[in-house]
Each structure stands twice: as structure tokens, then as C-alpha cells.
XYZ file of C-alpha atoms in Angstrom:
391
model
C 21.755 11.487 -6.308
C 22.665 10.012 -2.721
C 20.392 12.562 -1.376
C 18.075 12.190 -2.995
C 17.901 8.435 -2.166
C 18.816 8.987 1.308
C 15.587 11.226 1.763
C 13.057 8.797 0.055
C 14.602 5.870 1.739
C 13.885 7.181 4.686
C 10.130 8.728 4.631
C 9.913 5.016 2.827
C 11.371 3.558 6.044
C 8.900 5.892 8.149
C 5.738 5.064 5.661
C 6.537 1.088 6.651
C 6.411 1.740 10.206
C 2.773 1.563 10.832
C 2.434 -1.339 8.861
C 4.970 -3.126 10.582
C 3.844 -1.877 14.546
C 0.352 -3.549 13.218
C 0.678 -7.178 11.489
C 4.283 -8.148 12.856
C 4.913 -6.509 16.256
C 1.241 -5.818 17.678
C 0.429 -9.688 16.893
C 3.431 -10.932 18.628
C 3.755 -8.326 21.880
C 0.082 -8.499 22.865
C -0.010 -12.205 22.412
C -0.999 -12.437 26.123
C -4.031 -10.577 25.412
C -6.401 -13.306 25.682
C -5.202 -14.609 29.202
C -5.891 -11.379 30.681
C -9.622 -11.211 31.383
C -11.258 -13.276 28.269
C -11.571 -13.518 24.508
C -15.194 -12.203 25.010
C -14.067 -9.221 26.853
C -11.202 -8.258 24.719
C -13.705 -8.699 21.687
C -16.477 -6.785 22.891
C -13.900 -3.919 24.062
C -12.457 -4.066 20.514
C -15.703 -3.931 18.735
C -16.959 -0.720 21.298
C -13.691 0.802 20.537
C -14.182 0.582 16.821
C -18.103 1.997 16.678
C -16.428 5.250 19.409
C -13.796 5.905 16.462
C -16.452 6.076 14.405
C -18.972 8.041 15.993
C -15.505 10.788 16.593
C -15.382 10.332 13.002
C -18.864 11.061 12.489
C -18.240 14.524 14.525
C -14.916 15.674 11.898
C -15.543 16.885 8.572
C -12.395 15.471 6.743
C -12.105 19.119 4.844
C -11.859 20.612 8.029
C -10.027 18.246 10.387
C -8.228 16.196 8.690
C -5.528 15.171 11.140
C -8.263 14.456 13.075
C -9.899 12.287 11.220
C -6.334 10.567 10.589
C -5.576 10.302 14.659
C -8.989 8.249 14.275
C -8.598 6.121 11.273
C -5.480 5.193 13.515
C -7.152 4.398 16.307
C -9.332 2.523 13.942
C -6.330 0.432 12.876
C -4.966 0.088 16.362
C -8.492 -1.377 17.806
C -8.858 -3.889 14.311
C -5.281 -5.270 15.470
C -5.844 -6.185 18.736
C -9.747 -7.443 17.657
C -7.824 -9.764 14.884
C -5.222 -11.566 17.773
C -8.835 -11.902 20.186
C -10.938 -13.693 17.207
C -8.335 -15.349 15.727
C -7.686 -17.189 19.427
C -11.371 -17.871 19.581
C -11.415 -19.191 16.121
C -8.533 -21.716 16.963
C -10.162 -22.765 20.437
C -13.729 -23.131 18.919
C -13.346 -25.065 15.807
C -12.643 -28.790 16.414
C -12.667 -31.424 13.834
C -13.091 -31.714 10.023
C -16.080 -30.307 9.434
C -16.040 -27.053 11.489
C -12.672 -26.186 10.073
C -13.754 -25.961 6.913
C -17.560 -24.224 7.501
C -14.944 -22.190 10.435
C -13.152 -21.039 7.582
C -15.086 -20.419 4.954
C -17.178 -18.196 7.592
C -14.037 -15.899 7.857
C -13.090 -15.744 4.204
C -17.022 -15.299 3.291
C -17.362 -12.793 6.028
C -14.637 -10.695 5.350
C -14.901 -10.210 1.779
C -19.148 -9.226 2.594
C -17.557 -7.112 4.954
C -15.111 -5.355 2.086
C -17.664 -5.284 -0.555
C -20.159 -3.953 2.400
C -17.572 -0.671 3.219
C -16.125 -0.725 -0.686
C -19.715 -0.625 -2.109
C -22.572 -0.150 0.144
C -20.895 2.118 2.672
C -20.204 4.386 -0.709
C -24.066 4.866 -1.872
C -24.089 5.726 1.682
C -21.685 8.488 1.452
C -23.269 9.903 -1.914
C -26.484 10.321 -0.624
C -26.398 10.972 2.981
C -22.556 12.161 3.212
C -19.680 11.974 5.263
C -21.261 11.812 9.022
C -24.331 9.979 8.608
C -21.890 6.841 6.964
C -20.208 6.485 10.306
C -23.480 7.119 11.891
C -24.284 3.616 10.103
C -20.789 1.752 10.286
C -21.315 2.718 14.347
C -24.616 0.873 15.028
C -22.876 -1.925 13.337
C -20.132 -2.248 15.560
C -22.373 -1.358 18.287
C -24.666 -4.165 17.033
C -21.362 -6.747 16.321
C -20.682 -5.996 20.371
C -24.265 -6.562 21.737
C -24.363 -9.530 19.549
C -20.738 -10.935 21.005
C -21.683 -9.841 24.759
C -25.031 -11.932 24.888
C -23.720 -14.831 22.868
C -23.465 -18.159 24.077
C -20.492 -19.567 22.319
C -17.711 -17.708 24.529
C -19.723 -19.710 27.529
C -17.848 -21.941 28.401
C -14.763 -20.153 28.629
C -14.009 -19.474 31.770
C -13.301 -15.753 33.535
C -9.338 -15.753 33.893
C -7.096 -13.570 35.593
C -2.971 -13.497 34.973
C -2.164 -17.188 35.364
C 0.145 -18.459 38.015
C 3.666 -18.849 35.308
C 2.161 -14.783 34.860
C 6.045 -13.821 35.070
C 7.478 -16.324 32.746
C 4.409 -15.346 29.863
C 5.524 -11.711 30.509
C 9.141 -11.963 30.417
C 8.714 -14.656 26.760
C 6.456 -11.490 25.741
C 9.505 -9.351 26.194
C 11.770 -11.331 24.385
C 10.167 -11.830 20.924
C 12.627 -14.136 20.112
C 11.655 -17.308 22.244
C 8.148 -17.005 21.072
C 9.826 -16.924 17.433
C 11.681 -20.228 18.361
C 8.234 -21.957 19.879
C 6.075 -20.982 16.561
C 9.335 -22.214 14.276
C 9.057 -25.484 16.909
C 5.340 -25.908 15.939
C 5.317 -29.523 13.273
C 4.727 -28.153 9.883
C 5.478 -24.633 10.386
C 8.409 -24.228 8.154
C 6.483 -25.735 5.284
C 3.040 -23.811 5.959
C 5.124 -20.309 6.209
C 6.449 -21.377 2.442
C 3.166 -21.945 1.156
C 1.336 -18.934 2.415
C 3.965 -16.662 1.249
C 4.532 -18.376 -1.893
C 0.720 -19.499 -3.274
C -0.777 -16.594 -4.679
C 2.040 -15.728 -6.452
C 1.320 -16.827 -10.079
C -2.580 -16.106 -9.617
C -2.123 -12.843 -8.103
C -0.226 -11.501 -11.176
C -3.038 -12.733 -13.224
C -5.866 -11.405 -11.258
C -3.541 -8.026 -11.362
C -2.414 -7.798 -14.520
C -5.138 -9.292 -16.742
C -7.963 -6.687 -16.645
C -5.275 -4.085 -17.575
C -4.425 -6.559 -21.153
C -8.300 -6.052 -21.382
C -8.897 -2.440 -20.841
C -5.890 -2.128 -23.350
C -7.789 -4.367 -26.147
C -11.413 -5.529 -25.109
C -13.247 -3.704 -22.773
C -14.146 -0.330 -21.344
C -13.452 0.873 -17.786
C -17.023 0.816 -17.040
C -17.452 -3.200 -18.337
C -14.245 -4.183 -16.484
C -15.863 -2.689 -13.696
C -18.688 -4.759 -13.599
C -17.587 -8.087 -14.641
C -13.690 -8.007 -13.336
C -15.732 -6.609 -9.809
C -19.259 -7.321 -9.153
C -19.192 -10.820 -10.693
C -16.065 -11.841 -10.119
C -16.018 -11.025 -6.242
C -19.603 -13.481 -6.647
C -17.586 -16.018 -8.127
C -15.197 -15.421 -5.328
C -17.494 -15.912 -2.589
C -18.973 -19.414 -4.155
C -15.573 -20.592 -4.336
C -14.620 -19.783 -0.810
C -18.566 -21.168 0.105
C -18.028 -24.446 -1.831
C -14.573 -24.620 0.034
C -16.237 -25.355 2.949
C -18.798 -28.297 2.007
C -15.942 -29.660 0.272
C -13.715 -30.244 3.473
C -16.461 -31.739 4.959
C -16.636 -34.514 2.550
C -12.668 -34.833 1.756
C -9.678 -34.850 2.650
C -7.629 -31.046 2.202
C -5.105 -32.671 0.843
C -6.774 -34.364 -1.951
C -8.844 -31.183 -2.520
C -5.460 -29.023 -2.578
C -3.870 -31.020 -4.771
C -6.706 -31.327 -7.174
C -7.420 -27.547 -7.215
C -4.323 -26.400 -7.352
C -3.869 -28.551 -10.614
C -7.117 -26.594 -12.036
C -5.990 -23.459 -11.356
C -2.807 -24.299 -13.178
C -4.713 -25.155 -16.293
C -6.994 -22.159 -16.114
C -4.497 -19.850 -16.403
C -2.942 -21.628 -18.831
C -6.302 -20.969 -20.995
C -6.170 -17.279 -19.749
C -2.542 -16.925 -21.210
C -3.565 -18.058 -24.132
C -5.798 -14.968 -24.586
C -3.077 -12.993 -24.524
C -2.714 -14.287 -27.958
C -5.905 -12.167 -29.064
C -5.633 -8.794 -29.794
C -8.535 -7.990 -32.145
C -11.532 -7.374 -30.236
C -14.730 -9.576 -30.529
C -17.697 -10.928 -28.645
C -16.240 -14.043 -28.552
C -13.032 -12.569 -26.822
C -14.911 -10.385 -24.481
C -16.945 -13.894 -23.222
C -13.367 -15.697 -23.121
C -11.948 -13.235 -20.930
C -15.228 -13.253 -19.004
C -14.728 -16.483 -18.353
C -11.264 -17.023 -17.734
C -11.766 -14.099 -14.992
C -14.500 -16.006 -13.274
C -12.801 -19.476 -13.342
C -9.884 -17.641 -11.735
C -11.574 -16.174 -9.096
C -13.166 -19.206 -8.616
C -10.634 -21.136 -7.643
C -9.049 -18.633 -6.300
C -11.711 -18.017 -3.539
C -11.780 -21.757 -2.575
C -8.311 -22.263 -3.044
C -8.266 -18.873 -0.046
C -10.956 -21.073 2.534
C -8.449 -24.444 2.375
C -5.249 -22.352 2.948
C -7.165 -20.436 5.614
C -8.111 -24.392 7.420
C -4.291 -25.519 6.549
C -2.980 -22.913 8.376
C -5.795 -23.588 11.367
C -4.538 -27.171 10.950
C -1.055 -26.422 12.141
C -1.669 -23.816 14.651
C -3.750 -26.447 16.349
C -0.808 -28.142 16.763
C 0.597 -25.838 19.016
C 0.773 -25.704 23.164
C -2.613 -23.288 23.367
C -0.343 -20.481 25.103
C 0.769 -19.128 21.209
C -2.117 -20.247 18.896
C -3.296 -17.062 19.036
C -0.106 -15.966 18.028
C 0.815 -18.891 15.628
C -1.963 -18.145 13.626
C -1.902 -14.265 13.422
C 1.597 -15.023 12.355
C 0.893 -16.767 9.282
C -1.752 -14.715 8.070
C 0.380 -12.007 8.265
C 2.862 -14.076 5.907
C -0.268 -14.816 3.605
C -1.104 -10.813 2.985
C 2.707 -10.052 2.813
C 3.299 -12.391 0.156
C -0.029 -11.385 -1.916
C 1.255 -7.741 -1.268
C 4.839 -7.926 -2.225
C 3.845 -9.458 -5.763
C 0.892 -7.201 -6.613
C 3.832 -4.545 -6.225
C 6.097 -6.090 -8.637
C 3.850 -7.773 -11.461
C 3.274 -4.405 -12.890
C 6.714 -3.803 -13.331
C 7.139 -7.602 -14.810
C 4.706 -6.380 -16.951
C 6.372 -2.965 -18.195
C 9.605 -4.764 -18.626
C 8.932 -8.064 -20.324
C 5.382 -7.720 -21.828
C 1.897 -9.400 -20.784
C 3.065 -12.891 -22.787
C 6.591 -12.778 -21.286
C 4.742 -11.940 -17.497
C 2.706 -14.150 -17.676
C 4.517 -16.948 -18.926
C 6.425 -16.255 -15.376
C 2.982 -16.062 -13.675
C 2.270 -19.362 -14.824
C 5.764 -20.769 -13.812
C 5.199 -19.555 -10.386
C 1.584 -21.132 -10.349
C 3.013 -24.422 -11.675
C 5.513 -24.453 -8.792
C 3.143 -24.105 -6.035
C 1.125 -26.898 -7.551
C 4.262 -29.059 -7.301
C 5.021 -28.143 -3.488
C 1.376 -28.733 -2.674
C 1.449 -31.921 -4.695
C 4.961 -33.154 -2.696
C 3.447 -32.562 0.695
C -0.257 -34.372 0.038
C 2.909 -37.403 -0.376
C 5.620 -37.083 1.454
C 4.875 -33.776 4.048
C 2.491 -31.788 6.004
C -0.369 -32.429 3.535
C 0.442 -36.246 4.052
C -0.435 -35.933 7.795
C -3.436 -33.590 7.003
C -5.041 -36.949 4.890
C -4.135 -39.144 7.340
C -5.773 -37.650 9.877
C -8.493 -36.925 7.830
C -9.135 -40.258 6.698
C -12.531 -41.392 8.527
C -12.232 -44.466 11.254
């Protein structure tokens, strides 16, 4: 038995590796990145980098080559990191005030679900009817289009062409030593709470989103229904929320809109749990559960766009030498914490039962509405309304 769990602990510990290299070390090592040359540059050499993988791709038939095309989904990876620490520096110098924080935002969260139903959906029709090579063909000229686009554009103008500032020596050496950049992003005001809340958020709702359409394809609905409605229309319903997110924070304060939202989202699954109740199928049922999925997904998608501006909020607050670094920090708390529970509500699920698991799910959700609800009060919410407020 101890060999046995001595030789999957450690091709587990190898399979983590990549992972880690990419959203924890890559972020923090390169955070220099943008001081060397510009954000255009690194962006533009990112972007090229991602359409060559692609057009190698393009050359390797998968049944044929397939460590080759694995050395350049890799590269693929590799390129994506560095392009996400380049853009999220830009994002954090560029967007100043209410108003562009939120449209900044919702931009990013808009964009990059178009960009996963784009590859999930439309790069697949793709693939059926033109095959393997002429897809990356296509995904290519897009990246080759994305760099034109960035190279000619005038937003990066006014940045200015830098080479390794004059402190050069101290950045490297702070680059060398993770652990003082660790102690100025900890130093950053509202940094404890924020890495709380992006870990913790999504808990309750990402059970739900998880688990739900599994109650339904036990009881209600066929694979090819769930399909449609649980992804089609809910990823539309997504995309409004995460749109509406945006107007919203132009109007209001985030912490009045978090506090209200998260409240809703509370009570929706609360209706959603409910269904649980149901077992019998009926068109009534099938239109609750329709529902209930697009409320969630709803909220969900503009609860995503004001996290997304809180966590702008507080990088913004930091000396402009780690923003980068700040931020790509807590969005890779925000995915770890969405990915750690999607593992583990399945097995809540096997174990207790969909009431019992989700009576937990909604726990968890309640509890995030109650530290969001504290801080619009007494914390880093507070400070987000008062700042808000207009003159």
C-alpha cells in the first residue's frame, strides 16, 4: 500500500509542476518584465510567439507527432504566461477612475469568456470541417492580427521606451529573492482581506454551477438539453451579467453593488436548493431549473467583473514597481480557489447527497455574503465607497 501511494504521490507531485512554474512562479520571477523594453513590446512578442506555435502546430498531425504537438501546446502555455503579467501591467497603468475600472473590467471578463466560447465552440466547427491544420491556420492570423492590432495602436503611446532602470541591481536581486516581493504585496492596504475573498467567493456558487446540471441529467433533462441551456444560454446570461457589471460601477459605488448582489445570489440559490426537492419530472420543473441556472449565472458573471475591479482597486494601491505582480497574484488566488472546490463538490456530493451538498453550498455562499457585507462597513469595501462617493 505505501508503494503504491508513494508512486502516485509523486507523478501527482510531477503533474502539479507545470501548473505551479506557470500561475505562481512565472508571475512572480518575470515580474521585471515590463521594465525591460515596454509593455507594447513584450505584448506584441507574446502575441507573435503564440500565432508561430500555432502555425508549428499547423505543420504536426497530432496522430503522428504527438510529443510534438505537446512541446508546442507548451510553448503555447509558456508565451500566454508571460502575455498575462504584460496586459495585466497595462491594464493596471491604463485604467484610472470609476468608470474605466468597471468598462476595464468587464472588457477582460467579456473578452475572455468570447475568447473561450470562440476556441470551445467556433474553433471546433472549424476542426470538423476543415481539420486539424487549417484550425491553427485560423487561430494564427488571429494572433497575427491581435499583434498588428497592438503594434499600431495608440494607447501604449505614451509610454515611454525604457531600458533597465538605474536601482536595475536592487529590482534584480528582490526578483531573486521571492520572498521580499511576498512581504511588499502582503504590505499593499487591503491585501490580506482581498486574498480571502478571491479564494473564498465562488465557493458556494461554484458547487452549484458544478453540481446542479448533474441533479438534472439524473431527473429532468437529457445530455443534449443540458447542453444547450446549462451552455449556450447560460454562458449568454453570463456575459450580460459581466456586461451589466460594468454600467453598474459607473453609476455606484462597488461596495453597495457587492453587497447587494451578493445578497441575491444568496437567495437564488436558495430557490435552486429548493429544486432539489423535485424529483418527478415536468415542464414546470424543466423551466424552474432553467431558470434558476440562468439567474445563477447571472449573477455570477457580474458578481466575476466587480471582483475583477476590487482586485484592480487594491493593486492600484501599490508602488507601480509590483502591480503587475500584485495583480497576477490575486488572480491566480481567484482560479485556485474556483479550482480547488470544483475538485471537491463532487465528492460532497457522493458522500452526503445533492440536499446535504448543497445545504453546505449555500452555507458557504451565505458566508461570503457576510464578509462582503462587514467590509462595505467596517473594511476594504468601506474605503472602496468612500472613495467612490462623487465630490
Amino acid at each position: 500500500m505505501n508503494d503504491k501511494l508513494v508512486f502516485l504521490g509523486l507523478l501527482y507531485f510531477v503533474q502539479g509542476i507545470p501548473y505551479g512554474l506557470q500561475s505562481s512562479l512565472l508571475p512572480i520571477y518575470l515580474r521585471g518584465a515590463d521594465r525591460v523594453g515596454t509593455k507594447r513590446r513584450w505584448i506584441v512578442g507574446t502575441v507573435s510567439g503564440l500565432a508561430l506555435t500555432c502555425a508549428s502546430s499547423a505543420a504536426l498531425a497530432p496522430e503522428a507527432h504527438m510529443w510534438g504537438v505537446a512541446a508546442t501546446l507548451l510553448a503555447m502555455n509558456s508565451f500566454a504566461s508571460v502575455q498575462d503579467i504584460a496586459v495585466d501591467g497595462a491594464a493596471v497603468s491604463l485604467l484610472k477612475g470609476r468608470g474605466e475600472l468597471g468598462l476595464g473590467n468587464t472588457a477582460q471578463v467579456v473578452g475572455y469568456k468570447a475568447g473561450s466560447v470562440f476556441a470551445g465552440g467556433g474553433l471546433l466547427a472549424v476542426i470538423d470541417v476543415a481539420g486539424w491544420g487549417w484550425m491553427f491556420v485560423l487561430l494564427m492570423f488571429v494572433y497575427a492580427g491581435v499583434a498588428l492590432f497592438v503594434l499600431g495602436t495608440p494607447v501604449l503611446d505614451e509610454e515611454t521606451v525604457k531600458g533597465q532602470p538605474a536601482d536595475g541591481s536592487k529590482r534584480a536581486a528582490e526578483v531573486t529573492k521571492p520572498w521580499r516581493v511576498w512581504k511588499k504585496l502582503m504590505a499593499v492596504p487591503g491585501t490580506p482581506w482581498t486574498i480571502l475573498y478571491v479564494l473564498t467567493y465562488k465557493l458556494g456558487e461554484q458547487g452549484a454551477v458544478t453540481m446542479f446540471p448533474l441533479f438534472l441529467l439524473d431527473h429532468h433533462m437529457s445530455a443534449r438539453e443540458l447542453g444547450f441551456w446549462n451552455g449556450i444560454i447560460a454562458m449568454g446570461f453570463s456575459i450580460c451579467g459581466s456586461s451589466l457589471g460594468g454600467l453598474l460601477l459607473a453609476q455606484f459605488s462597488i461596495g453597495a453593488l457587492m453587497r447587494r448582489v451578493f445578497v441575491l445570489r444568496t437567495i437564488s440559490m436558495v430557490f435552486q436548493s429548493s429544486l432539489l426537492t423535485v424529483i418527478e419530472p415536468s415542464p414546470l420543473m424543466k423551466g424552474m431549473a432553467v431558470l434558476s441556472m440562468s439567474i445563477q449565472h447571472f449573477l455570477g458573471g457580474l458578481i466575476t467583473t466587480l471582483t475583477f475591479t476590487t482586485m484592480m482597486h487594491c493593486t492600484q494601491r501599490a508602488e507601480e514597481s509590483i502591480q503587475a505582480t500584485h495583480y497576477s497574484f490575486l488572480a491566480t488566488l481567484e482560479v485556485l480557489g474556483k479550482l480547488m472546490f470544483s475538485a471537491l463538490a463532487g465528492g460532497v456530493v457522493d458522500w452526503f447527497g445533492f440536499q446535504v451538498a448543497f445545504l453546505f453550498f449555500l452555507t458557504l455562499s451565505a458566508g461570503t455574503a457576510l464578509h462582503v457585507w462587514t467590509a462595505t462597513f467596517t473594511g476594504a469595501l468601506r474605503e472602496h465607497q468612500l472613495k467612490d462617493q462623487p465630490k
